[in-house]
Amino acid sequence: MIGIFFEDINYGLDGGLNAQLIENRNFETLKCDSEGFGQFSTEFDGLYGWKALDDKIGVLTISDDKPLTVKNPHYLVFEAKASGAGFSNKAYDGIYLKKNAKYDISFYAKAEEDNTVTVAVLDGDKAVICHDFDVKKGDWTEYKASLTSDTDLSKGTFAVCLKDSGCISFDFFSMKPADSVLGLFRKDLAELLRDLKPEFLRFPGGCVVEGSTLESRYWWKRTVGPVIDRPYNWSRWAVHTSWLEPEVGPYHYYGQTYEIGFYEYFLLCEYLGCKPLPVVGVGLACQFQTLEKVDLDDPVFEEYIQDALDLIEFANGSVDTVWGGLRASMGHPQPFNMEMIGVGNEQWEDENSQFFERYRIFEKRIHDVYPEMKCIGTAGPDVSSDKYTRAWEFIREESAKNSNFVYAVDEHYYVNPDWLISNNHFYDDYSRDIKVFAGEYACHLPDSCGRFNREDSNTFYAALAEAAFVTGLERNSDLVVMASYAPLLSRIGYSQWSPNMIWFDGGSSYATPSYHVQKLFSINKGEYIKEYKPLNEGTFFTSAVKAADGSVILKAVNVGDKEETIDLTGLNLVADDRKVKVTVLAAGKDDVNSISSPDKVSPVESEVEFKDAVKVAPLSLKVIVIK
């Protein structure tokens, strides 16, 4: 049931999961702004993140004359007026290096005369790693090197210098740790995701699927093929906060290089060992930001439908098909075995959107060609408004006529801890005829949760409230077939939404209490629900499952301030020779509402003897595995 939802928000991809350390590597960045609903503007700023080390002897300009690629036509022209002139890259908040680690560096250059280009990472004026490239006169050429750092470094400067005066053009700088997973993904973040043992990965969003405008939507066909031919796109999240936060911050330059695109997402699913769940747009820009749409009778609407069909072919088609052939040419002749597709993200019905009819058309066209494909519907942005009620009325009416109309309905809830605790039974009385996907959920604390950098929103108590709710999801997993926390990743200092499951900077990352809750449920899953239902009311909640190996796994969540007792006799277990593993996630009194010491909130495992009763401490999650 437990999977992960990835959206490119909070610099979670470029600047995050993407192992690329260089910012605005292809000189295509746009500065984005918004004055309110439906009002967006972009301004080209190809030099964002780049500056001369000494502007008296070095001049940076942008050109698009005879580019390396027409899809990303802008490049840097650097004029060195004296020997040693150079320039540097912002690299988010600087370059982080690890001692004895290797880094792969590359760039494209064309020069008017032969010259030597030195690429270095500086600690002040000292070069920590450094390499000289002999750049020859002529057209675009790629230069590569692998360098090893002999020290740890935080917030170093990526610098490029010319030995002699002269003029050289540059494009597509790259610097990645050599240990990047698949040569693509930042190792510590990718491993944290793999350790969750997710069953699925929903991508690429989220609201980025729709875009603030249809032109800026996440169009999957732009994200495949050679990386240098994937055109830059500005992000819906670049303008999320601009009218709330008028000062120009990093968000206004938030974009998508598509160095990680749909092909790479499918590779990530293989690495994680999970099923892909891509989401496609339906001709609606983000309904929270605009009314822009493609009308149903507009010929362009057909292109959106064909995009969905072509995506399935790209994932699953033989090498003899157009899009399956592209996948093969990228290095993966075997199909990705995609089974599900999300039709729209968090859309809702109104006179402008006509979403119900859009879904109906998409579903029919997809199943006409791929009848086994599982279409994921949506109940809108919440579970309390008339948007939600009308969505379910529509889905039930259509499903009564067509059992293949929807596989599962995506429900979203960003709610306070009281809601999560009091709604443990939310799905107990749902009709079992249509499955549910708890696609985005998280505990939002009223006093600490904000849209900006609020690490203090990921408290242990918030995670405990989530755990209380997830016991209800697990008990109802005949109905709730998938669930994923959101958002997944956030770069510290670059966050537009809180809370988040994993926080990181350029050099380190940490798992929040919410991460540990998700992991404990994911790695302790079963195949059957045990007919064991002790009291699930007030402040104490449990669920029990039977695993494939015969183990019985009991999860108990105590959100109260007194100790609780679990009676195990109802599980009908024989005590002889049973091994019991207990994992406890708890926090000290001073850490319940704080993450100032996240290392104090992590699971503790032990082995104990089987007993008929088990104590559960106040404010704790206890997982009991009985073999």
CSV table of N, CA and C in Angstrom, one decimal, residues 2-4 191-198 441 470 474 485 501 511-525 555 583 585 603 605 621 623:
chain,number,residue,atom,x,y,z
A,2,ILE,N,1.9,1.3,0.8
A,2,ILE,CA,2.7,2.5,1.0
A,2,ILE,C,3.6,2.7,-0.2
A,3,GLY,N,3.5,3.9,-0.8
A,3,GLY,CA,4.4,4.3,-1.9
A,3,GLY,C,4.9,5.7,-1.7
A,4,ILE,N,5.5,6.3,-2.7
A,4,ILE,CA,6.0,7.7,-2.6
A,4,ILE,C,5.4,8.5,-3.7
A,191,GLU,N,19.0,6.7,-1.7
A,191,GLU,CA,19.0,5.6,-0.8
A,191,GLU,C,17.9,5.7,0.3
A,192,LEU,N,17.7,7.0,0.8
A,192,LEU,CA,16.6,7.2,1.7
A,192,LEU,C,15.2,6.7,1.1
A,193,LEU,N,15.1,7.0,-0.2
A,193,LEU,CA,13.8,6.6,-0.9
A,193,LEU,C,13.8,5.1,-1.0
A,194,ARG,N,14.9,4.5,-1.4
A,194,ARG,CA,14.9,3.0,-1.5
A,194,ARG,C,14.7,2.3,-0.2
A,195,ASP,N,15.2,2.9,0.9
A,195,ASP,CA,15.0,2.3,2.2
A,195,ASP,C,13.5,2.3,2.6
A,196,LEU,N,12.7,3.1,2.0
A,196,LEU,CA,11.3,3.1,2.3
A,196,LEU,C,10.6,1.9,1.7
A,197,LYS,N,11.2,1.2,0.8
A,197,LYS,CA,10.7,0.0,0.1
A,197,LYS,C,9.3,0.4,-0.4
A,198,PRO,N,9.2,1.4,-1.2
A,198,PRO,CA,7.9,1.8,-1.7
A,198,PRO,C,7.3,0.9,-2.8
A,441,TYR,N,-1.1,13.3,1.6
A,441,TYR,CA,-1.6,13.6,2.9
A,441,TYR,C,-0.4,14.0,3.8
A,470,VAL,N,-2.9,6.3,9.6
A,470,VAL,CA,-2.4,5.2,8.7
A,470,VAL,C,-2.9,3.9,9.2
A,474,GLU,N,-4.5,1.1,6.9
A,474,GLU,CA,-4.1,-0.3,6.8
A,474,GLU,C,-5.2,-1.2,7.1
A,485,TYR,N,2.6,10.0,1.3
A,485,TYR,CA,2.8,11.3,2.0
A,485,TYR,C,3.3,12.3,1.0
A,501,MET,N,8.7,15.3,3.9
A,501,MET,CA,9.2,14.1,4.6
A,501,MET,C,10.7,14.1,4.8
A,511,ALA,N,16.1,12.4,7.7
A,511,ALA,CA,14.7,11.9,7.6
A,511,ALA,C,13.9,12.4,8.8
A,512,THR,N,12.7,12.9,8.6
A,512,THR,CA,11.9,13.4,9.6
A,512,THR,C,11.2,12.3,10.3
A,513,PRO,N,10.5,12.6,11.5
A,513,PRO,CA,9.7,11.6,12.1
A,513,PRO,C,8.6,11.0,11.2
A,514,SER,N,8.1,11.9,10.3
A,514,SER,CA,7.1,11.4,9.3
A,514,SER,C,7.7,10.4,8.4
A,515,TYR,N,9.0,10.5,8.0
A,515,TYR,CA,9.6,9.5,7.2
A,515,TYR,C,9.7,8.2,7.9
A,516,HIS,N,10.0,8.2,9.2
A,516,HIS,CA,10.1,7.0,10.0
A,516,HIS,C,8.8,6.3,10.1
A,517,VAL,N,7.7,7.1,10.2
A,517,VAL,CA,6.4,6.5,10.3
A,517,VAL,C,6.1,5.8,9.0
A,518,GLN,N,6.3,6.5,7.9
A,518,GLN,CA,6.0,5.8,6.6
A,518,GLN,C,6.9,4.6,6.4
A,519,LYS,N,8.1,4.6,6.8
A,519,LYS,CA,9.0,3.5,6.6
A,519,LYS,C,8.5,2.3,7.5
A,520,LEU,N,8.1,2.5,8.7
A,520,LEU,CA,7.7,1.5,9.6
A,520,LEU,C,6.5,0.8,9.1
A,521,PHE,N,5.6,1.5,8.5
A,521,PHE,CA,4.4,0.9,7.9
A,521,PHE,C,4.8,0.1,6.6
A,522,SER,N,5.7,0.7,5.8
A,522,SER,CA,6.0,0.1,4.5
A,522,SER,C,6.8,-1.2,4.7
A,523,ILE,N,7.8,-1.2,5.6
A,523,ILE,CA,8.7,-2.4,5.7
A,523,ILE,C,8.0,-3.5,6.5
A,524,ASN,N,6.9,-3.1,7.2
A,524,ASN,CA,6.2,-4.1,8.1
A,524,ASN,C,4.8,-4.3,7.5
A,525,LYS,N,4.7,-4.7,6.3
A,525,LYS,CA,3.4,-4.8,5.6
A,525,LYS,C,3.1,-6.3,5.6
A,555,LYS,N,0.7,-3.0,14.8
A,555,LYS,CA,1.1,-1.6,15.0
A,555,LYS,C,0.2,-1.0,15.9
A,583,THR,N,9.8,-2.7,17.6
A,583,THR,CA,10.4,-1.4,17.1
A,583,THR,C,9.5,-0.2,17.7
A,585,LEU,N,9.0,3.9,18.0
A,585,LEU,CA,9.3,5.3,17.6
A,585,LEU,C,8.7,6.2,18.7
A,603,PRO,N,13.7,5.2,15.1
A,603,PRO,CA,13.2,3.9,15.6
A,603,PRO,C,14.3,3.2,16.4
A,605,GLU,N,15.0,-0.7,17.9
A,605,GLU,CA,14.6,-2.1,17.8
A,605,GLU,C,15.1,-2.9,19.0
A,621,LEU,N,4.8,5.1,18.8
A,621,LEU,CA,4.4,4.1,17.8
A,621,LEU,C,5.2,2.9,18.1
A,623,VAL,N,5.7,-1.1,16.8
A,623,VAL,CA,5.5,-2.2,15.8
A,623,VAL,C,6.0,-3.5,16.4
